[in-house]
Amino acid sequence: MFAAVGCGSDDASKAAESSSGSSSSSASSGAAAESAGVDCTAVDVPLTDIPSGDGEPMLSIPQPPGWEPSDEVTNEMIPFAMVNADLVSEGFAPTAVVTRESVDGKVPAEDVFESNRSTLTAAGGADLQTTQTTVCGQPAERVEYTCPPTGQVGPRPCRLLNVVAPTGDRTFLITVTVQTTDPANPTYQQDSSAILDGFQVTPPAS
């Protein structure tokens, strides 16, 4: 149904190798959520808007200090990624990778989550622990799991947020994956929680 990006691929490694890059995203204060009248979780971190096309949900991601956008892996499926080169451990910089996919029709959120969990497992993800939640009123799921080795980077803990957003005649799956080789680092712990807690998915602009 949907592909699992960020697990079993080189996307995160490529982003981690690029400690700088330009992005067309812009800093914001959650204006999209406010204009849509949507109640989203607030965090004490500036938000960056992620470019979206016509009919696509609007996305905003918290950008803590030291996390810089990277264009190394961005494409149609991966509209945004950022890296923190200040937190490099074992040659790997922590990354946050956003994906956006859609399928035609209305698909129940649980079917999307179950399909994505199966894809993660097939890609080598292990020890999945899931928690149901919501993001700006949309059904969402948190997944804590172990990412498989990628290139020269060994297994590492990954944190994933899945958000299902029905829009018009399509169903979108939005994901955010954050990962590091040093999960005990207090700055990473604080930043990754802010990124996932404050991520916003709101209806398309009218």
Short mmCIF file of N, CA and C in Angstrom, two decimals, residues 41-157:
data_model
loop_
_atom_site.label_atom_id
_atom_site.label_comp_id
_atom_site.label_asym_id
_atom_site.label_seq_id
_atom_site.Cartn_x
_atom_site.Cartn_y
_atom_site.Cartn_z
N THR A 41 -0.65 20.17 18.88
CA THR A 41 0.20 20.24 20.06
C THR A 41 1.28 21.31 19.88
N ALA A 42 1.40 22.21 20.83
CA ALA A 42 2.39 23.27 20.77
C ALA A 42 3.67 22.84 21.47
N VAL A 43 4.80 23.17 20.88
CA VAL A 43 6.10 22.93 21.50
C VAL A 43 6.90 24.23 21.45
N ASP A 44 7.87 24.34 22.34
CA ASP A 44 8.66 25.57 22.45
C ASP A 44 9.84 25.55 21.49
N VAL A 45 9.54 25.29 20.21
CA VAL A 45 10.55 25.21 19.15
C VAL A 45 9.95 25.85 17.90
N PRO A 46 10.71 26.67 17.17
CA PRO A 46 10.19 27.26 15.94
C PRO A 46 9.76 26.19 14.94
N LEU A 47 8.69 26.48 14.19
CA LEU A 47 8.21 25.56 13.18
C LEU A 47 8.70 25.97 11.80
N THR A 48 8.95 24.99 10.96
CA THR A 48 9.31 25.21 9.57
C THR A 48 8.24 24.58 8.69
N ASP A 49 7.71 25.36 7.74
CA ASP A 49 6.71 24.84 6.82
C ASP A 49 7.37 24.01 5.73
N ILE A 50 6.75 22.90 5.37
CA ILE A 50 7.25 22.02 4.32
C ILE A 50 6.41 22.26 3.07
N PRO A 51 7.04 22.49 1.92
CA PRO A 51 6.27 22.76 0.70
C PRO A 51 5.26 21.66 0.39
N SER A 52 4.08 22.06 -0.05
CA SER A 52 3.04 21.09 -0.41
C SER A 52 2.39 21.52 -1.72
N GLY A 53 1.86 20.55 -2.45
CA GLY A 53 1.20 20.82 -3.71
C GLY A 53 -0.29 20.99 -3.53
N ASP A 54 -0.98 21.28 -4.62
CA ASP A 54 -2.43 21.44 -4.58
C ASP A 54 -3.09 20.15 -4.09
N GLY A 55 -3.98 20.30 -3.14
CA GLY A 55 -4.70 19.15 -2.63
C GLY A 55 -3.94 18.31 -1.63
N GLU A 56 -2.72 18.70 -1.30
CA GLU A 56 -1.92 17.95 -0.33
C GLU A 56 -2.04 18.57 1.06
N PRO A 57 -2.02 17.75 2.11
CA PRO A 57 -2.03 18.30 3.46
C PRO A 57 -0.85 19.25 3.67
N MET A 58 -1.06 20.25 4.49
CA MET A 58 0.01 21.18 4.83
C MET A 58 0.78 20.63 6.03
N LEU A 59 2.11 20.69 5.95
CA LEU A 59 2.97 20.11 6.97
C LEU A 59 3.88 21.17 7.57
N SER A 60 4.06 21.10 8.88
CA SER A 60 5.01 21.96 9.58
C SER A 60 5.77 21.10 10.58
N ILE A 61 7.08 21.33 10.68
CA ILE A 61 7.91 20.51 11.56
C ILE A 61 8.72 21.40 12.50
N PRO A 62 8.78 21.06 13.78
CA PRO A 62 9.65 21.80 14.70
C PRO A 62 11.11 21.65 14.27
N GLN A 63 11.85 22.75 14.31
CA GLN A 63 13.26 22.74 13.92
C GLN A 63 14.10 23.25 15.09
N PRO A 64 14.54 22.34 15.97
CA PRO A 64 15.35 22.76 17.12
C PRO A 64 16.69 23.33 16.68
N PRO A 65 17.36 24.07 17.54
CA PRO A 65 18.69 24.61 17.21
C PRO A 65 19.65 23.49 16.82
N GLY A 66 20.44 23.75 15.78
CA GLY A 66 21.43 22.79 15.32
C GLY A 66 20.93 21.84 14.25
N TRP A 67 19.63 21.77 14.04
CA TRP A 67 19.05 20.91 13.01
C TRP A 67 18.91 21.71 11.72
N GLU A 68 19.64 21.30 10.69
CA GLU A 68 19.67 22.04 9.44
C GLU A 68 19.03 21.24 8.31
N PRO A 69 18.22 21.89 7.47
CA PRO A 69 17.62 21.18 6.33
C PRO A 69 18.69 20.61 5.41
N SER A 70 18.41 19.45 4.84
CA SER A 70 19.32 18.80 3.90
C SER A 70 18.54 18.43 2.64
N ASP A 71 19.08 18.83 1.49
CA ASP A 71 18.46 18.49 0.21
C ASP A 71 19.02 17.21 -0.37
N GLU A 72 19.88 16.53 0.38
CA GLU A 72 20.58 15.36 -0.15
C GLU A 72 19.63 14.25 -0.57
N VAL A 73 18.53 14.08 0.14
CA VAL A 73 17.63 12.96 -0.15
C VAL A 73 16.22 13.40 -0.53
N THR A 74 15.96 14.70 -0.61
CA THR A 74 14.60 15.14 -0.88
C THR A 74 14.19 14.80 -2.31
N ASN A 75 12.94 14.40 -2.44
CA ASN A 75 12.35 14.09 -3.75
C ASN A 75 10.84 14.16 -3.59
N GLU A 76 10.10 13.62 -4.55
CA GLU A 76 8.65 13.71 -4.48
C GLU A 76 8.09 13.01 -3.24
N MET A 77 8.70 11.90 -2.85
CA MET A 77 8.23 11.15 -1.69
C MET A 77 8.78 11.72 -0.39
N ILE A 78 9.99 12.28 -0.44
CA ILE A 78 10.63 12.83 0.75
C ILE A 78 10.73 14.35 0.58
N PRO A 79 9.72 15.11 1.04
CA PRO A 79 9.73 16.55 0.83
C PRO A 79 10.66 17.32 1.76
N PHE A 80 11.14 16.66 2.82
CA PHE A 80 11.95 17.40 3.79
C PHE A 80 12.80 16.44 4.61
N ALA A 81 14.03 16.88 4.89
CA ALA A 81 14.91 16.15 5.81
C ALA A 81 15.79 17.16 6.51
N MET A 82 16.19 16.86 7.72
CA MET A 82 17.14 17.73 8.41
C MET A 82 18.10 16.88 9.24
N VAL A 83 19.27 17.48 9.49
CA VAL A 83 20.39 16.79 10.12
C VAL A 83 20.96 17.67 11.23
N ASN A 84 21.44 17.04 12.29
CA ASN A 84 22.15 17.78 13.33
C ASN A 84 23.60 17.32 13.37
N ALA A 85 24.48 18.07 12.70
CA ALA A 85 25.89 17.70 12.63
C ALA A 85 26.61 17.89 13.96
N ASP A 86 25.99 18.63 14.89
CA ASP A 86 26.62 18.84 16.19
C ASP A 86 26.52 17.59 17.08
N LEU A 87 25.66 16.66 16.70
CA LEU A 87 25.42 15.48 17.53
C LEU A 87 25.94 14.20 16.87
N VAL A 88 26.96 14.34 16.01
CA VAL A 88 27.51 13.16 15.32
C VAL A 88 28.05 12.17 16.34
N SER A 89 27.73 10.90 16.14
CA SER A 89 28.24 9.82 16.97
C SER A 89 28.51 8.62 16.08
N GLU A 90 29.70 8.05 16.20
CA GLU A 90 30.10 6.91 15.39
C GLU A 90 29.97 7.21 13.90
N GLY A 91 30.27 8.45 13.54
CA GLY A 91 30.24 8.85 12.14
C GLY A 91 28.85 9.08 11.58
N PHE A 92 27.83 9.11 12.44
CA PHE A 92 26.45 9.26 11.98
C PHE A 92 25.82 10.46 12.67
N ALA A 93 25.27 11.38 11.87
CA ALA A 93 24.57 12.54 12.41
C ALA A 93 23.09 12.22 12.53
N PRO A 94 22.46 12.57 13.64
CA PRO A 94 21.02 12.33 13.77
C PRO A 94 20.24 12.99 12.64
N THR A 95 19.20 12.30 12.17
CA THR A 95 18.39 12.80 11.07
C THR A 95 16.92 12.79 11.43
N ALA A 96 16.18 13.65 10.75
CA ALA A 96 14.71 13.63 10.78
C ALA A 96 14.26 13.66 9.33
N VAL A 97 13.57 12.62 8.89
CA VAL A 97 13.16 12.49 7.49
C VAL A 97 11.64 12.43 7.41
N VAL A 98 11.06 13.29 6.58
CA VAL A 98 9.61 13.35 6.39
C VAL A 98 9.25 12.72 5.05
N THR A 99 8.24 11.85 5.04
CA THR A 99 7.74 11.31 3.78
C THR A 99 6.26 11.65 3.63
N ARG A 100 5.83 11.70 2.36
CA ARG A 100 4.42 11.98 2.06
C ARG A 100 4.01 11.13 0.86
N GLU A 101 3.04 10.26 1.07
CA GLU A 101 2.53 9.40 0.00
C GLU A 101 1.01 9.43 0.02
N SER A 102 0.40 8.99 -1.09
CA SER A 102 -1.05 8.92 -1.12
C SER A 102 -1.51 7.79 -2.03
N VAL A 103 -2.71 7.31 -1.75
CA VAL A 103 -3.37 6.33 -2.61
C VAL A 103 -4.78 6.83 -2.87
N ASP A 104 -5.37 6.38 -3.97
CA ASP A 104 -6.73 6.77 -4.30
C ASP A 104 -7.72 6.13 -3.34
N GLY A 105 -8.78 6.85 -3.06
CA GLY A 105 -9.85 6.31 -2.24
C GLY A 105 -9.67 6.56 -0.76
N LYS A 106 -10.66 6.11 0.00
CA LYS A 106 -10.65 6.24 1.46
C LYS A 106 -10.17 4.93 2.07
N VAL A 107 -9.07 4.98 2.78
CA VAL A 107 -8.51 3.78 3.40
C VAL A 107 -8.54 3.97 4.92
N PRO A 108 -9.12 3.04 5.66
CA PRO A 108 -9.15 3.17 7.13
C PRO A 108 -7.75 3.32 7.70
N ALA A 109 -7.62 4.17 8.71
CA ALA A 109 -6.30 4.45 9.28
C ALA A 109 -5.62 3.19 9.78
N GLU A 110 -6.36 2.30 10.45
CA GLU A 110 -5.73 1.10 11.00
C GLU A 110 -5.18 0.21 9.90
N ASP A 111 -5.86 0.18 8.74
CA ASP A 111 -5.33 -0.60 7.61
C ASP A 111 -4.01 -0.02 7.13
N VAL A 112 -3.92 1.32 7.12
CA VAL A 112 -2.68 1.97 6.70
C VAL A 112 -1.57 1.67 7.70
N PHE A 113 -1.87 1.79 8.99
CA PHE A 113 -0.86 1.53 10.01
C PHE A 113 -0.38 0.08 9.96
N GLU A 114 -1.31 -0.85 9.82
CA GLU A 114 -0.94 -2.27 9.77
C GLU A 114 -0.07 -2.56 8.56
N SER A 115 -0.43 -1.97 7.41
CA SER A 115 0.37 -2.17 6.20
C SER A 115 1.77 -1.61 6.37
N ASN A 116 1.87 -0.43 7.00
CA ASN A 116 3.18 0.18 7.17
C ASN A 116 4.05 -0.60 8.15
N ARG A 117 3.43 -1.15 9.20
CA ARG A 117 4.19 -1.98 10.13
C ARG A 117 4.74 -3.22 9.43
N SER A 118 3.93 -3.81 8.56
CA SER A 118 4.39 -4.99 7.81
C SER A 118 5.55 -4.63 6.89
N THR A 119 5.46 -3.45 6.27
CA THR A 119 6.53 -3.01 5.38
C THR A 119 7.81 -2.76 6.16
N LEU A 120 7.69 -2.15 7.34
CA LEU A 120 8.86 -1.91 8.18
C LEU A 120 9.54 -3.22 8.55
N THR A 121 8.75 -4.19 8.96
CA THR A 121 9.31 -5.49 9.34
C THR A 121 9.98 -6.17 8.15
N ALA A 122 9.34 -6.11 6.98
CA ALA A 122 9.92 -6.72 5.79
C ALA A 122 11.23 -6.04 5.40
N ALA A 123 11.37 -4.74 5.72
CA ALA A 123 12.58 -4.00 5.39
C ALA A 123 13.69 -4.20 6.41
N GLY A 124 13.42 -4.98 7.46
CA GLY A 124 14.45 -5.27 8.45
C GLY A 124 14.25 -4.61 9.79
N GLY A 125 13.18 -3.83 9.94
CA GLY A 125 12.90 -3.22 11.24
C GLY A 125 12.54 -4.29 12.26
N ALA A 126 12.95 -4.08 13.50
CA ALA A 126 12.72 -5.09 14.55
C ALA A 126 12.26 -4.43 15.84
N ASP A 127 11.69 -5.24 16.71
CA ASP A 127 11.29 -4.81 18.06
C ASP A 127 10.31 -3.64 18.02
N LEU A 128 9.32 -3.71 17.15
CA LEU A 128 8.36 -2.62 17.01
C LEU A 128 7.49 -2.50 18.26
N GLN A 129 7.39 -1.27 18.77
CA GLN A 129 6.49 -0.95 19.87
C GLN A 129 5.63 0.23 19.43
N THR A 130 4.31 0.05 19.40
CA THR A 130 3.43 1.06 18.83
C THR A 130 2.53 1.68 19.89
N THR A 131 2.18 2.94 19.65
CA THR A 131 1.26 3.68 20.51
C THR A 131 0.33 4.49 19.63
N GLN A 132 -0.97 4.35 19.84
CA GLN A 132 -1.94 5.12 19.07
C GLN A 132 -2.03 6.54 19.64
N THR A 133 -2.16 7.52 18.74
CA THR A 133 -2.25 8.91 19.16
C THR A 133 -2.98 9.70 18.07
N THR A 134 -2.94 11.01 18.15
CA THR A 134 -3.48 11.86 17.11
C THR A 134 -2.51 13.00 16.84
N VAL A 135 -2.59 13.57 15.65
CA VAL A 135 -1.80 14.74 15.26
C VAL A 135 -2.76 15.74 14.64
N CYS A 136 -2.98 16.85 15.31
CA CYS A 136 -3.90 17.89 14.82
C CYS A 136 -5.26 17.29 14.49
N GLY A 137 -5.70 16.33 15.32
CA GLY A 137 -7.00 15.71 15.12
C GLY A 137 -7.01 14.54 14.17
N GLN A 138 -5.90 14.28 13.48
CA GLN A 138 -5.82 13.17 12.54
C GLN A 138 -5.33 11.91 13.26
N PRO A 139 -5.80 10.72 12.86
CA PRO A 139 -5.30 9.49 13.47
C PRO A 139 -3.81 9.31 13.22
N ALA A 140 -3.09 8.90 14.25
CA ALA A 140 -1.64 8.76 14.14
C ALA A 140 -1.17 7.59 14.99
N GLU A 141 0.05 7.17 14.72
CA GLU A 141 0.65 6.07 15.45
C GLU A 141 2.13 6.35 15.66
N ARG A 142 2.61 6.16 16.89
CA ARG A 142 4.03 6.23 17.20
C ARG A 142 4.61 4.82 17.14
N VAL A 143 5.79 4.69 16.55
CA VAL A 143 6.46 3.40 16.48
C VAL A 143 7.90 3.58 16.94
N GLU A 144 8.28 2.87 17.98
CA GLU A 144 9.67 2.81 18.42
C GLU A 144 10.21 1.46 17.94
N TYR A 145 11.32 1.47 17.20
CA TYR A 145 11.82 0.21 16.66
C TYR A 145 13.31 0.30 16.40
N THR A 146 13.90 -0.83 16.01
CA THR A 146 15.32 -0.88 15.68
C THR A 146 15.49 -0.90 14.17
N CYS A 147 16.16 0.11 13.64
CA CYS A 147 16.45 0.15 12.21
C CYS A 147 17.56 -0.84 11.89
N PRO A 148 17.53 -1.46 10.71
CA PRO A 148 18.57 -2.41 10.33
C PRO A 148 19.84 -1.68 9.93
N PRO A 149 20.96 -2.39 9.80
CA PRO A 149 22.20 -1.77 9.33
C PRO A 149 21.99 -1.12 7.96
N THR A 150 22.60 0.04 7.76
CA THR A 150 22.54 0.74 6.48
C THR A 150 23.93 1.20 6.13
N GLY A 151 24.50 0.65 5.06
CA GLY A 151 25.87 1.00 4.71
C GLY A 151 26.81 0.59 5.83
N GLN A 152 27.57 1.56 6.33
CA GLN A 152 28.50 1.28 7.42
C GLN A 152 27.91 1.59 8.79
N VAL A 153 26.64 1.95 8.81
CA VAL A 153 25.95 2.27 10.06
C VAL A 153 25.22 1.03 10.56
N GLY A 154 25.48 0.65 11.79
CA GLY A 154 24.87 -0.56 12.35
C GLY A 154 23.44 -0.34 12.79
N PRO A 155 22.83 -1.35 13.39
CA PRO A 155 21.46 -1.21 13.91
C PRO A 155 21.39 -0.05 14.91
N ARG A 156 20.29 0.65 14.91
CA ARG A 156 20.14 1.83 15.76
C ARG A 156 18.67 2.05 16.08
N PRO A 157 18.38 2.68 17.19
CA PRO A 157 16.98 2.94 17.55
C PRO A 157 16.39 4.04 16.68
#
